Amino acid sequence: MAKRLVLRMDYCIGCRSCEAACQSRFKHEARVRYAEVTPDAYFPLSCRHCAEPLCMAACPFEVIRKDPDTGIVSRSSFHCVGCRSCVLACPFGVMDTYLLRSTSQKCNLCSDRAGGPRCAASCPTGALQYVEESELKEVKTGVGIAARSVHWRRP
Amino acid sequence: METRKTTCPFCLNGCTSAVVFDGYQYRMEYPSEAEVNRGRLCPRGNSASIVIDHPKRLAYPLLDGRAISWDEAANLVRGWRAAVRPEQVALVYSRGRGEDEVRRLFGLAREIGTKHVVCGHIEPENALGCRLEGTKDATLADVEFAKAMLLVGDVFNTSPVAVWRMLDARYADRKNRLVVIDSVRTRQSGFAHSFIQVRPGTEPLAMVALAALLDKNIKADLDKLATAAGVARGQLEAAAAMLAPAVPGFVGVAAHFGRVFHPLLHSLAGQLVAKAAGKPFVGFRETSLPPGGEDFTALRAALKAGEVRLLFWTGGMYPDSYAEVFPEAARAEYRVATSIFVPDPPVPGLVLPVTAELERAATASTYWGPASREPLAPPLSGSRDFGRVVELLGTAAEADLPARVEHKPAAVVEMAHKAAGLKRGGEGVLLLGEKKAIGLRGFYEPEDRLALNPTDAGSLGVDGDSFVRVTSPVGARDFGVLVSGQIPAGTATVGTNVHENRALFPLAVDEVSGMTTVAPVNVKIEKLASRVQAPSEHAPDRRGARYMLH
């Protein structure tokens, strides 16, 4: 069963621990970044692992692949030539090119760690959660609150 | 692969953190069975693996910035010790030293025969260790099942992992209430049901006024305190209704670098309002050190008068940030400091490498009680255990610490009235320190942006693409600009994780308690045509090209 990363916006305090956990693992190439929509609305940006990834379609060397079992969209850093096609194709703007190595960076949901992504494990308030797809509807994400008003008020 | 667990030393929440060494590098791990944090870690906690194998770790003694051997260093220290009289030696301990190590320093001071054994952790947060008579400490259950919470200062950025219990409690019932008192509209205030924005540094005045509303036995001039804090009395009355003594909850107070004028009053006022509201108290801070045998203000006077010739400083911001802001240190003929990182820029005197907190076993004190701390990694080769460094000066065993003073509620009200009568002003913009949980020493962010109110930005003619030079009485630094309505007019904020920003704040003496502290400071802000930027912490070589234009 595939698992997904979910953000409960009511709990995000914008501390950037997700970014720090990712940086400490990937040595200053954070795959999660921090977005500030309004002074009161902020959340981490990370790969959505789309059902039909545009980055994968745009990659000229088929370096980006989607695992049919886990749903994880991953990239082979060995074959990447740093052409930035995926960076331009990503509709969420979550991919970037790491300048020193000239290769794109890509979240793989910490597939090397049995307990799931480090960003979710380290989230101080439990705003980021790694849950089964079947449990997705049960998680109150708080998106509705944010959508109703730009300057949203918490319940 | 071996996993080692310990109690995180970067604040007093007592989170369990862990690292895995895979034979090549240290990686963070998140043990989910820990009661306090369930595997969760803030950005500072996530810095543990970086501290252990950071390329800037100090692995050899430095004399005036030049590497020397341990034998040479030991001979120097012994020679300097023999060259001065016992009363001319000063021992200063600061952030990073455990209570056992402080006891050892007290024993050493007794053996040497000097009265100068001083706590150098002069950041306002250390005053949160001071006690008011009858204060009750909060437990994890008090936070978890709270129905009314009062947070003062930016608690969310001081101990982010303590926050999940608060947010769970806040959302558990629609009737539960969170009150926040702060001078800046921080992210924490976005979660509050009632946000009381006060004038910078006047949080204790609002707290004493709130205490007087909650407990009729506390006689305070409400109107005088509310006016000085810039708060409407009605807002305080609404908050007092939310925090009624019958409702279970807690009071949490944080005090930040460069945000507080009266640290002792700040701490005691928090405890007074907790007592008046019948709630337990927790002082959120990164470290807690016992008071010294002598006050830091007295040490500065002794240095100025030439009464101290050998200064031994261990832990904290010296030699990194204090080199500029603590000019009295230069009056000491012989200076010995300990450090875990290479001081940048180099400082005069002897700097000895010691093992990091993460590399030694200790008993850690946390908000929720004592916890044991195991080493996460073996000591860095070339560094020495603190005990062995102290042996260079003497071999004394640990000695008892002086008993903490318990303050009386009436004295707190008197201090608040005195503080309310003080006039503040000065030219320029008031620079406030901003607490950010984004890691240590700029590991994750260089903190090179100055946050300005839109009105002030307009009058300076700057916007989000501009660069400015901030000049304080003790230093200057160039910043990018962040225009934000969250910042009160007439003030500006900078993050205080990086030493370059800390060095903008001069040492100040609190007019109410006489304690040396780091208070907000009036600075001059000038618009720059282009920017001269110091390279980041991770630049390959900071010494080769210290500044580059871009």
XYZ file of C-alpha atoms in Angstrom:
705
model
C 0.000 0.000 0.000
C 1.395 3.418 -0.974
C 1.854 6.059 1.712
C 1.571 9.789 1.335
C 2.932 12.868 3.072
C 0.128 15.044 4.471
C 0.343 18.502 6.017
C -2.098 19.607 8.706
C -1.911 23.357 8.219
C -3.540 24.088 11.569
C -0.463 22.657 13.259
C 2.335 24.105 11.105
C 4.249 26.736 13.114
C 6.731 27.491 10.323
C 9.734 26.301 12.345
C 11.418 24.747 9.274
C 12.376 21.579 11.082
C 11.352 19.614 7.974
C 13.875 21.590 5.945
C 16.555 21.109 8.612
C 15.985 17.333 8.789
C 16.238 17.108 5.008
C 19.358 19.270 4.924
C 21.072 17.262 7.633
C 20.497 14.059 5.633
C 21.242 15.396 2.166
C 24.101 17.671 3.205
C 22.637 21.104 2.455
C 20.568 20.054 -0.544
C 17.133 20.309 1.057
C 14.404 18.642 -0.965
C 11.803 20.272 1.271
C 11.626 24.020 1.236
C 9.640 26.542 3.123
C 6.914 28.739 1.698
C 5.334 31.795 3.217
C 2.030 32.603 1.566
C 0.973 35.323 3.972
C 2.521 36.189 7.341
C -0.014 33.814 8.874
C 0.042 31.051 6.248
C 3.222 29.080 5.768
C 3.983 25.508 4.903
C 6.715 23.265 3.579
C 6.953 22.639 -0.143
C 7.903 19.157 -1.207
C 7.379 16.780 -4.089
C 3.760 15.619 -4.453
C 4.798 12.375 -6.167
C 2.109 13.065 -8.773
C 0.027 10.292 -10.330
C 1.251 11.455 -13.737
C 4.503 13.318 -13.033
C 5.310 16.066 -15.509
C 8.960 16.018 -14.428
C 9.155 12.391 -15.510
C 7.521 13.183 -18.852
C 9.901 16.108 -19.398
C 13.115 14.227 -18.574
C 14.976 13.544 -21.847
C 17.062 10.725 -20.369
C 14.382 8.848 -18.405
C 16.275 9.491 -15.217
C 13.061 10.099 -13.263
C 10.869 7.063 -12.689
C 7.714 6.271 -10.765
C 7.584 3.109 -8.692
C 4.234 1.437 -9.490
C 4.026 -0.201 -6.036
C 4.936 2.634 -3.702
C 4.015 5.566 -5.960
C 7.370 7.194 -5.221
C 8.787 9.297 -8.036
C 12.563 8.973 -7.785
C 15.564 10.197 -9.724
C 18.912 8.587 -10.344
C 21.571 11.147 -9.459
C 24.146 9.103 -11.382
C 22.423 9.569 -14.758
C 21.121 13.137 -14.310
C 22.865 15.632 -16.598
C 21.355 18.746 -14.951
C 19.399 19.958 -18.019
C 16.717 21.478 -15.734
C 13.831 20.140 -17.857
C 12.215 18.685 -14.725
C 12.685 21.957 -12.849
C 10.827 23.841 -15.561
C 8.140 21.177 -15.915
C 7.216 20.852 -12.233
C 3.903 22.706 -11.725
C 4.528 23.124 -7.988
C 8.033 24.548 -8.289
C 9.464 22.105 -5.798
C 12.413 20.885 -7.858
C 15.616 22.826 -8.100
C 19.105 22.375 -9.415
C 21.918 22.004 -6.959
C 24.489 24.398 -8.310
C 27.669 22.707 -7.112
C 26.876 19.324 -8.593
C 24.716 20.614 -11.457
C 22.113 17.940 -10.953
C 18.492 18.329 -10.009
C 17.387 17.418 -6.519
C 14.397 15.238 -5.913
C 12.546 14.052 -2.814
C 12.363 10.263 -2.630
C 10.361 10.189 0.616
C 13.551 8.942 2.345
C 13.251 5.511 0.778
C 16.522 4.583 2.566
C 14.810 4.930 5.959
C 12.425 2.240 7.206
C 10.416 4.682 9.347
C 9.487 6.951 6.439
C 10.529 10.490 5.541
C 12.725 12.357 8.025
C 10.723 15.569 7.603
C 7.581 13.869 8.918
C 9.458 12.030 11.684
C 11.044 15.225 12.992
C 8.077 17.616 12.603
C 7.836 19.162 16.111
C 4.075 19.634 16.107
C 3.085 16.591 14.053
C 1.852 18.864 11.252
C 3.567 16.668 8.643
C 2.298 13.103 8.719
C 3.143 10.058 6.635
C -0.052 8.054 6.275
C -1.536 5.234 4.214
C -3.518 6.377 1.175
C -6.614 4.783 2.677
C -6.327 7.072 5.736
C -5.963 10.276 3.725
C -9.601 11.329 4.069
C -9.471 10.977 7.855
C -6.669 13.529 8.243
C -7.945 17.062 8.889
C -5.538 19.094 6.813
C -6.939 22.531 7.563
C -6.814 23.390 3.844
C -10.481 24.377 3.924
C -9.724 27.022 6.504
C -6.904 28.437 4.420
C -9.005 28.409 1.258
C -11.835 30.419 2.824
C -9.671 33.409 3.572
C -6.209 34.569 2.723
C -5.871 35.999 6.223
C -7.260 32.882 7.751
C -8.228 32.545 11.344
C -7.774 29.296 13.102
C -10.891 27.666 14.660
C 25.619 0.554 12.182
C 25.312 1.774 15.732
C 22.540 4.067 16.963
C 23.295 6.235 20.012
C 20.606 8.115 21.886
C 20.882 11.078 24.183
C 18.940 13.965 25.681
C 19.180 16.920 23.303
C 21.257 19.736 24.874
C 19.959 22.616 22.752
C 17.028 23.573 25.004
C 15.548 22.287 28.270
C 12.637 20.374 26.738
C 14.596 17.136 27.161
C 13.934 15.639 23.719
C 15.544 12.298 22.968
C 17.686 12.566 19.869
C 19.824 9.927 18.233
C 22.535 9.584 15.618
C 23.589 6.680 13.471
C 27.202 6.336 12.405
C 27.474 4.408 9.168
C 31.290 4.279 9.189
C 31.490 7.431 7.102
C 29.212 10.094 8.549
C 26.757 10.783 11.354
C 23.054 10.861 10.503
C 20.164 11.955 12.665
C 17.624 9.371 13.777
C 14.248 9.970 15.372
C 13.385 7.438 18.113
C 9.582 7.479 18.276
C 9.305 5.759 21.675
C 10.573 8.797 23.652
C 7.846 10.157 25.939
C 8.715 13.837 25.707
C 9.121 14.225 21.949
C 8.072 10.933 20.266
C 10.900 11.279 17.773
C 10.174 14.913 16.940
C 13.080 17.342 16.772
C 13.352 21.048 16.025
C 15.938 22.473 13.590
C 18.383 22.953 16.479
C 17.978 19.315 17.497
C 18.574 18.372 13.886
C 21.942 20.180 14.084
C 23.453 17.520 16.378
C 24.996 15.497 13.561
C 26.410 18.680 12.014
C 28.054 19.781 15.280
C 29.734 16.401 15.762
C 31.616 16.368 12.490
C 31.615 20.034 11.534
C 34.720 21.065 9.532
C 35.174 24.140 11.757
C 35.502 22.108 14.976
C 38.542 23.183 16.963
C 40.990 20.290 17.363
C 44.119 22.036 18.659
C 44.919 24.912 21.044
C 45.204 28.351 19.456
C 47.453 31.131 20.735
C 46.544 34.486 19.142
C 44.989 32.516 16.267
C 48.065 30.289 15.726
C 47.931 26.529 16.378
C 50.161 25.256 19.209
C 50.555 21.898 20.957
C 48.731 20.918 24.132
C 52.077 20.769 26.014
C 52.875 24.364 25.046
C 49.362 25.430 26.043
C 49.604 23.658 29.412
C 52.964 25.309 30.160
C 51.572 28.716 29.242
C 48.517 28.368 31.497
C 50.622 27.137 34.439
C 53.122 29.974 33.888
C 50.344 32.589 33.722
C 48.715 31.155 36.843
C 52.059 31.400 38.697
C 52.604 34.979 37.490
C 49.423 36.393 39.048
C 48.131 36.614 42.591
C 45.151 34.329 43.481
C 42.673 37.216 43.718
C 43.647 38.338 40.207
C 42.178 35.184 38.639
C 38.587 35.252 37.304
C 36.668 32.121 36.319
C 33.641 32.604 34.063
C 31.255 29.841 32.971
C 28.535 30.130 30.361
C 26.256 28.238 27.962
C 27.450 24.695 27.370
C 28.706 24.022 30.887
C 26.762 21.509 32.974
C 25.950 21.971 36.636
C 28.608 19.404 37.640
C 31.200 21.415 35.735
C 30.077 24.649 37.413
C 30.476 22.965 40.821
C 33.989 22.021 39.777
C 34.733 25.676 38.973
C 33.417 26.765 42.378
C 35.779 24.204 43.968
C 38.630 25.548 41.867
C 37.858 29.152 42.871
C 37.980 28.106 46.519
C 41.296 26.278 45.984
C 42.850 29.240 44.141
C 41.439 31.721 46.646
C 39.574 34.069 44.298
C 36.084 35.545 44.684
C 35.729 36.050 40.943
C 33.652 33.016 39.903
C 31.006 34.442 37.596
C 28.099 33.277 35.427
C 28.773 34.694 31.971
C 25.425 33.576 30.512
C 23.984 37.080 30.634
C 21.244 36.433 28.104
C 17.827 37.332 29.556
C 16.688 33.707 29.426
C 18.979 32.776 32.312
C 16.894 34.963 34.645
C 14.035 32.492 34.125
C 15.854 30.287 36.634
C 15.141 32.857 39.384
C 12.342 31.870 41.735
C 9.345 33.679 43.168
C 8.071 32.451 46.508
C 5.378 29.781 46.062
C 5.804 29.163 42.310
C 4.760 25.711 41.161
C 6.587 24.023 38.240
C 4.495 22.751 35.325
C 4.494 19.079 34.342
C 3.905 17.515 30.933
C 0.347 16.668 32.054
C -0.319 20.340 32.900
C 0.515 21.236 29.292
C -1.252 18.287 27.716
C -4.562 18.855 29.506
C -4.460 22.653 29.633
C -7.648 24.591 29.006
C -6.179 28.064 29.451
C -2.630 28.941 28.452
C -0.667 32.162 28.710
C 2.501 32.403 26.626
C 4.825 35.369 26.897
C 7.593 35.880 24.355
C 8.187 33.517 21.465
C 7.814 30.128 23.145
C 7.168 28.440 19.769
C 10.667 29.298 18.582
C 12.373 28.641 21.921
C 11.195 25.059 22.363
C 9.271 24.055 19.219
C 8.916 20.445 20.283
C 7.083 21.462 23.472
C 4.472 23.078 21.251
C 2.671 19.995 19.959
C 1.101 19.326 23.356
C 0.003 22.973 23.511
C -1.573 22.833 20.056
C -3.284 19.527 20.837
C -4.687 21.126 24.004
C -5.718 24.240 22.074
C -7.675 22.252 19.478
C -9.057 19.662 21.939
C -12.071 21.827 22.822
C -13.441 25.001 21.228
C -13.677 26.565 24.686
C -9.944 26.196 25.382
C -8.055 29.463 25.268
C -4.538 30.605 24.352
C -3.384 34.111 25.347
C -0.127 35.502 23.962
C 1.756 38.593 25.163
C 4.580 39.805 22.935
C 5.953 42.992 21.412
C 6.195 41.536 17.895
C 3.365 39.790 16.057
C 5.140 36.439 15.764
C 3.746 33.281 14.187
C 2.795 32.124 17.648
C 0.389 35.051 17.925
C -1.520 33.687 14.898
C -2.593 30.743 17.081
C -3.787 32.943 19.949
C -7.391 33.670 20.870
C -6.177 36.871 22.484
C -2.960 38.543 21.390
C -1.781 41.404 23.577
C 0.820 43.435 21.706
C 2.899 45.519 24.086
C 5.660 48.080 23.609
C 9.077 46.415 23.226
C 10.415 45.242 26.581
C 7.240 46.013 28.554
C 5.891 42.457 28.773
C 6.435 42.320 32.564
C 4.301 45.420 33.075
C 1.391 43.787 31.250
C 1.964 40.588 33.252
C 1.907 42.377 36.613
C -1.258 44.245 35.555
C -2.827 40.911 34.561
C -1.789 39.415 37.908
C -3.435 42.319 39.732
C -6.674 41.706 37.801
C -6.568 37.993 38.676
C -5.682 38.408 42.356
C -7.171 41.345 44.264
C -4.486 40.990 46.964
C -1.867 42.227 44.502
C -1.894 45.997 44.785
C -0.641 47.530 41.554
C -1.370 50.747 39.686
C -3.181 49.113 36.767
C -3.599 52.223 34.665
C 0.050 53.244 35.029
C 1.282 49.754 34.042
C -1.180 49.363 31.137
C -0.315 52.815 29.774
C 3.422 52.154 30.012
C 2.925 48.832 28.184
C 0.705 50.497 25.563
C -2.213 48.127 26.192
C -5.905 48.888 26.677
C -7.181 47.889 30.105
C -10.170 46.149 28.518
C -7.860 43.783 26.647
C -6.175 42.794 29.901
C -9.543 42.235 31.564
C -10.650 39.956 28.705
C -7.430 37.962 29.038
C -7.855 37.736 32.820
C -11.334 36.244 32.275
C -9.830 33.571 29.982
C -7.153 32.694 32.554
C -9.466 32.445 35.572
C -7.956 30.406 38.441
C -10.669 27.735 38.192
C -9.553 26.738 34.664
C -6.595 24.314 34.515
C -3.626 25.359 32.434
C -0.165 26.852 32.695
C 1.868 30.010 32.150
C 4.909 29.771 29.875
C 7.442 32.575 29.542
C 10.380 32.997 27.186
C 12.902 35.843 27.243
C 15.025 36.468 24.203
C 18.360 37.962 23.420
C 17.869 41.641 22.562
C 14.157 41.766 23.413
C 14.051 42.345 27.155
C 15.109 45.372 29.222
C 14.503 43.843 32.664
C 15.246 40.091 32.650
C 14.730 39.478 36.381
C 11.428 41.372 36.393
C 10.365 39.529 33.219
C 10.875 36.180 34.931
C 9.327 37.127 38.277
C 6.315 38.845 36.666
C 5.616 35.627 34.749
C 5.702 33.662 37.975
C 3.517 36.269 39.697
C 0.800 36.002 37.041
C 1.027 32.181 37.217
C 0.570 32.321 40.977
C -2.321 34.784 40.697
C -4.020 32.573 38.088
C -3.440 29.437 40.203
C -1.435 27.844 37.422
C 1.993 26.230 37.254
C 4.868 28.034 35.557
C 7.467 27.033 33.010
C 10.351 29.256 31.903
C 11.155 28.278 28.314
C 14.877 28.615 27.668
C 17.818 27.001 25.934
C 20.036 26.625 28.940
C 19.977 27.300 32.659
C 23.041 28.109 34.704
C 23.270 28.807 38.437
C 24.215 32.316 39.537
C 27.892 32.892 40.178
C 29.607 33.822 43.393
C 29.870 37.309 41.955
C 27.684 39.276 39.520
C 28.825 39.823 35.928
C 28.505 43.593 36.441
C 31.029 43.348 39.309
C 33.412 41.363 37.097
C 33.269 44.080 34.434
C 34.101 46.686 37.075
C 36.991 44.549 38.393
C 38.358 44.134 34.860
C 38.079 47.859 34.238
C 39.923 48.595 37.469
C 42.735 46.224 36.467
C 42.007 43.884 39.405
C 41.793 40.812 37.135
C 44.904 39.742 35.239
C 44.016 36.142 34.295
C 40.575 35.596 32.750
C 39.442 31.985 32.235
C 36.184 31.919 30.225
C 34.506 28.647 29.398
C 31.369 28.154 27.300
C 28.979 30.595 25.671
C 29.544 33.391 23.268
C 33.070 34.378 24.175
C 35.355 34.390 22.267
C 33.069 34.456 19.211
C 30.581 37.290 19.810
C 31.889 38.907 22.934
C 35.237 39.846 21.451
C 33.677 43.134 20.296
C 30.884 43.700 22.783
C 32.847 42.811 25.906
C 35.778 45.248 25.590
C 36.671 44.879 29.285
C 38.008 41.380 28.484
C 40.922 43.048 26.700
C 42.023 44.562 30.030
C 43.013 41.123 31.307
C 46.668 40.469 30.602
C 46.223 36.713 30.195
C 43.109 35.283 28.556
C 42.220 31.597 28.365
C 38.972 30.526 26.693
C 37.502 27.181 25.676
C 35.669 26.591 22.419
C 34.333 23.754 20.308
C 34.579 25.746 17.055
C 37.460 27.702 15.526
C 36.835 31.344 16.548
C 36.231 33.488 13.500
C 37.719 36.075 13.381
C 40.697 34.891 15.474
C 40.858 36.284 19.018
C 43.890 37.261 21.062
C 44.859 34.951 23.907
C 44.719 31.195 24.313
C 41.732 29.167 23.059
C 41.552 25.527 24.134
C 39.459 22.891 22.332
C 36.996 21.062 24.595
C 34.607 18.210 23.906
C 31.093 19.216 22.868
C 28.090 18.626 25.129
C 27.034 15.908 22.705
C 30.256 14.018 23.386
C 30.013 13.620 27.150
C 27.748 11.985 29.708
C 25.910 14.241 32.177
C 22.722 14.699 34.118
C 20.596 17.181 32.211
C 17.982 19.338 33.911
C 14.833 19.761 31.822
C 11.534 21.588 32.292
C 9.989 18.270 33.227
C 12.671 16.966 35.627
C 16.210 15.561 35.448
C 17.270 13.335 32.538
C 20.453 11.437 31.817
C 22.563 12.389 28.863
C 24.818 9.871 27.134
C 27.515 10.789 24.612
C 26.312 10.670 20.999
C 29.833 10.313 19.633
C 33.374 9.817 20.957
C 35.264 13.050 21.778
C 36.847 14.775 18.819
C 40.515 13.871 18.527
C 42.626 16.770 19.834
C 39.907 18.147 22.110
C 40.001 17.566 25.855
C 37.381 16.857 28.431
C 36.515 19.956 30.516
C 37.867 18.316 33.689
C 41.304 17.923 32.129
C 41.306 21.552 31.007
C 40.468 22.704 34.543
C 43.368 20.601 35.873
C 45.724 23.092 34.241
C 44.649 25.609 36.904
C 44.076 23.330 39.899
C 42.910 19.932 41.089
C 40.001 20.848 43.407
C 36.925 18.648 43.688
C 33.360 19.897 43.195
C 31.983 22.409 45.710
C 28.426 23.380 46.640
C 26.689 26.141 44.717
C 25.228 29.181 46.474
C 21.537 28.770 47.392
C 19.043 30.470 45.084
C 17.232 33.512 46.478
C 13.422 33.335 46.655
C 11.886 36.693 45.723
C 8.733 38.152 47.312
C 5.620 39.137 45.263
C 5.553 42.637 46.759
C 9.079 43.262 45.467
C 7.954 42.325 41.933
C 5.160 44.913 41.953
C 7.611 47.519 43.221
C 10.080 46.656 40.444
C 7.288 46.905 37.852
C 6.289 50.369 39.052
C 9.916 51.462 38.889
C 10.255 50.077 35.344
C 7.008 51.802 34.292
C 8.446 55.131 35.408
C 11.570 54.846 33.263
C 11.767 56.985 30.151
C 13.062 55.401 26.962
C 13.963 57.016 23.717
C 16.959 57.786 21.592
C 17.702 58.382 17.967
C 17.257 55.873 15.204
C 15.353 52.619 15.067
C 15.081 50.236 18.023
C 16.726 46.951 17.037
C 15.148 43.848 18.556
C 16.541 40.326 18.588
C 14.330 37.732 16.935
C 14.231 34.183 18.176
C 14.281 31.696 15.326
C 14.379 27.945 15.731
C 16.327 27.579 12.533
C 19.437 25.960 13.869
C 22.699 26.896 15.460
C 25.298 29.322 14.167
C 23.427 29.885 10.917
C 23.700 26.232 9.882
C 20.439 26.551 7.975
C 20.143 30.274 7.345
C 22.699 33.093 7.350
C 20.171 35.463 9.008
C 21.210 38.265 6.692
C 17.813 40.000 6.484
C 16.543 42.850 8.578
C 12.777 42.947 9.117
C 11.313 46.462 8.951
C 7.847 47.928 9.358
C 6.373 49.249 6.035
C 6.231 52.806 7.443
C 9.902 52.761 8.431
C 10.834 51.123 5.128
C 8.986 53.911 3.299
C 10.741 56.666 5.235
C 14.122 55.028 4.572
C 13.239 54.557 0.904
C 13.881 50.802 0.936
C 11.898 47.783 -0.194
C 12.367 44.011 -0.313
C 15.125 44.309 -2.942
C 17.209 46.851 -1.020
C 20.252 46.460 1.164
C 20.929 48.430 4.312
C 23.781 48.929 6.746
C 22.871 48.704 10.410
C 25.254 50.537 12.730
C 24.944 49.965 16.462
C 27.188 51.444 19.181
C 29.387 48.312 19.013
C 29.346 47.148 15.399
C 27.867 47.232 11.927
C 26.506 44.663 9.492
C 24.892 44.763 6.064
C 21.491 43.202 5.560
C 18.887 42.542 2.916
C 15.462 43.976 3.786
C 12.266 42.153 4.658
C 9.286 44.507 4.850
C 6.723 43.103 7.253
C 3.605 44.455 8.894
C 4.290 42.122 11.817
C 7.040 44.422 13.085
C 5.922 47.438 15.159
C 6.709 50.890 13.763
C 9.996 52.351 14.970
C 11.588 48.935 15.434
C 13.503 46.414 13.342
C 14.299 42.768 14.064
C 17.227 40.489 13.235
C 17.728 36.806 13.961
C 20.204 36.155 16.757
C 21.524 32.684 15.967
C 24.561 34.002 14.126
C 27.389 35.716 15.958
C 27.569 38.601 13.470
C 24.074 39.692 14.529
C 24.636 39.096 18.239
C 27.685 41.328 18.103
C 25.393 44.291 17.232
C 23.915 44.269 20.736
C 26.068 45.954 23.399
C 26.047 44.797 26.993
C 23.562 46.824 29.040
C 22.800 47.098 32.736
C 19.184 46.605 33.798
C 18.142 49.758 35.715
C 15.777 47.749 37.916
C 17.925 44.824 39.073
C 21.476 45.943 38.235
C 22.044 42.771 36.193
C 24.153 42.907 33.031
C 22.058 41.846 30.063
C 21.647 42.196 26.308
C 18.799 44.630 25.701
C 17.260 46.170 22.545
C 19.476 48.915 21.153
C 18.922 52.037 19.063
C 20.683 51.717 15.720
C 21.272 53.778 12.609
C 20.014 52.291 9.336
C 21.395 53.516 5.998
C 20.392 52.430 2.523
C 23.212 50.890 0.478
C 23.693 51.127 -3.270
C 25.047 47.535 -3.393
C 25.797 44.940 -0.829
C 28.993 43.837 0.843
C 28.228 40.426 2.188
C 30.112 38.135 4.497
C 30.222 34.621 3.016
C 28.102 31.979 4.694
C 29.196 29.448 7.314
C 29.634 26.834 4.608
C 31.868 28.829 2.301
C 34.943 26.698 1.571
C 37.403 29.182 3.047
C 36.243 32.177 5.047
C 39.701 33.493 5.693
C 40.911 33.675 2.096
C 38.265 36.106 0.894
C 36.424 37.490 3.889
C 34.165 39.766 1.939
C 32.959 39.661 -1.596
C 30.992 42.234 -3.498
C 27.910 41.247 -5.424
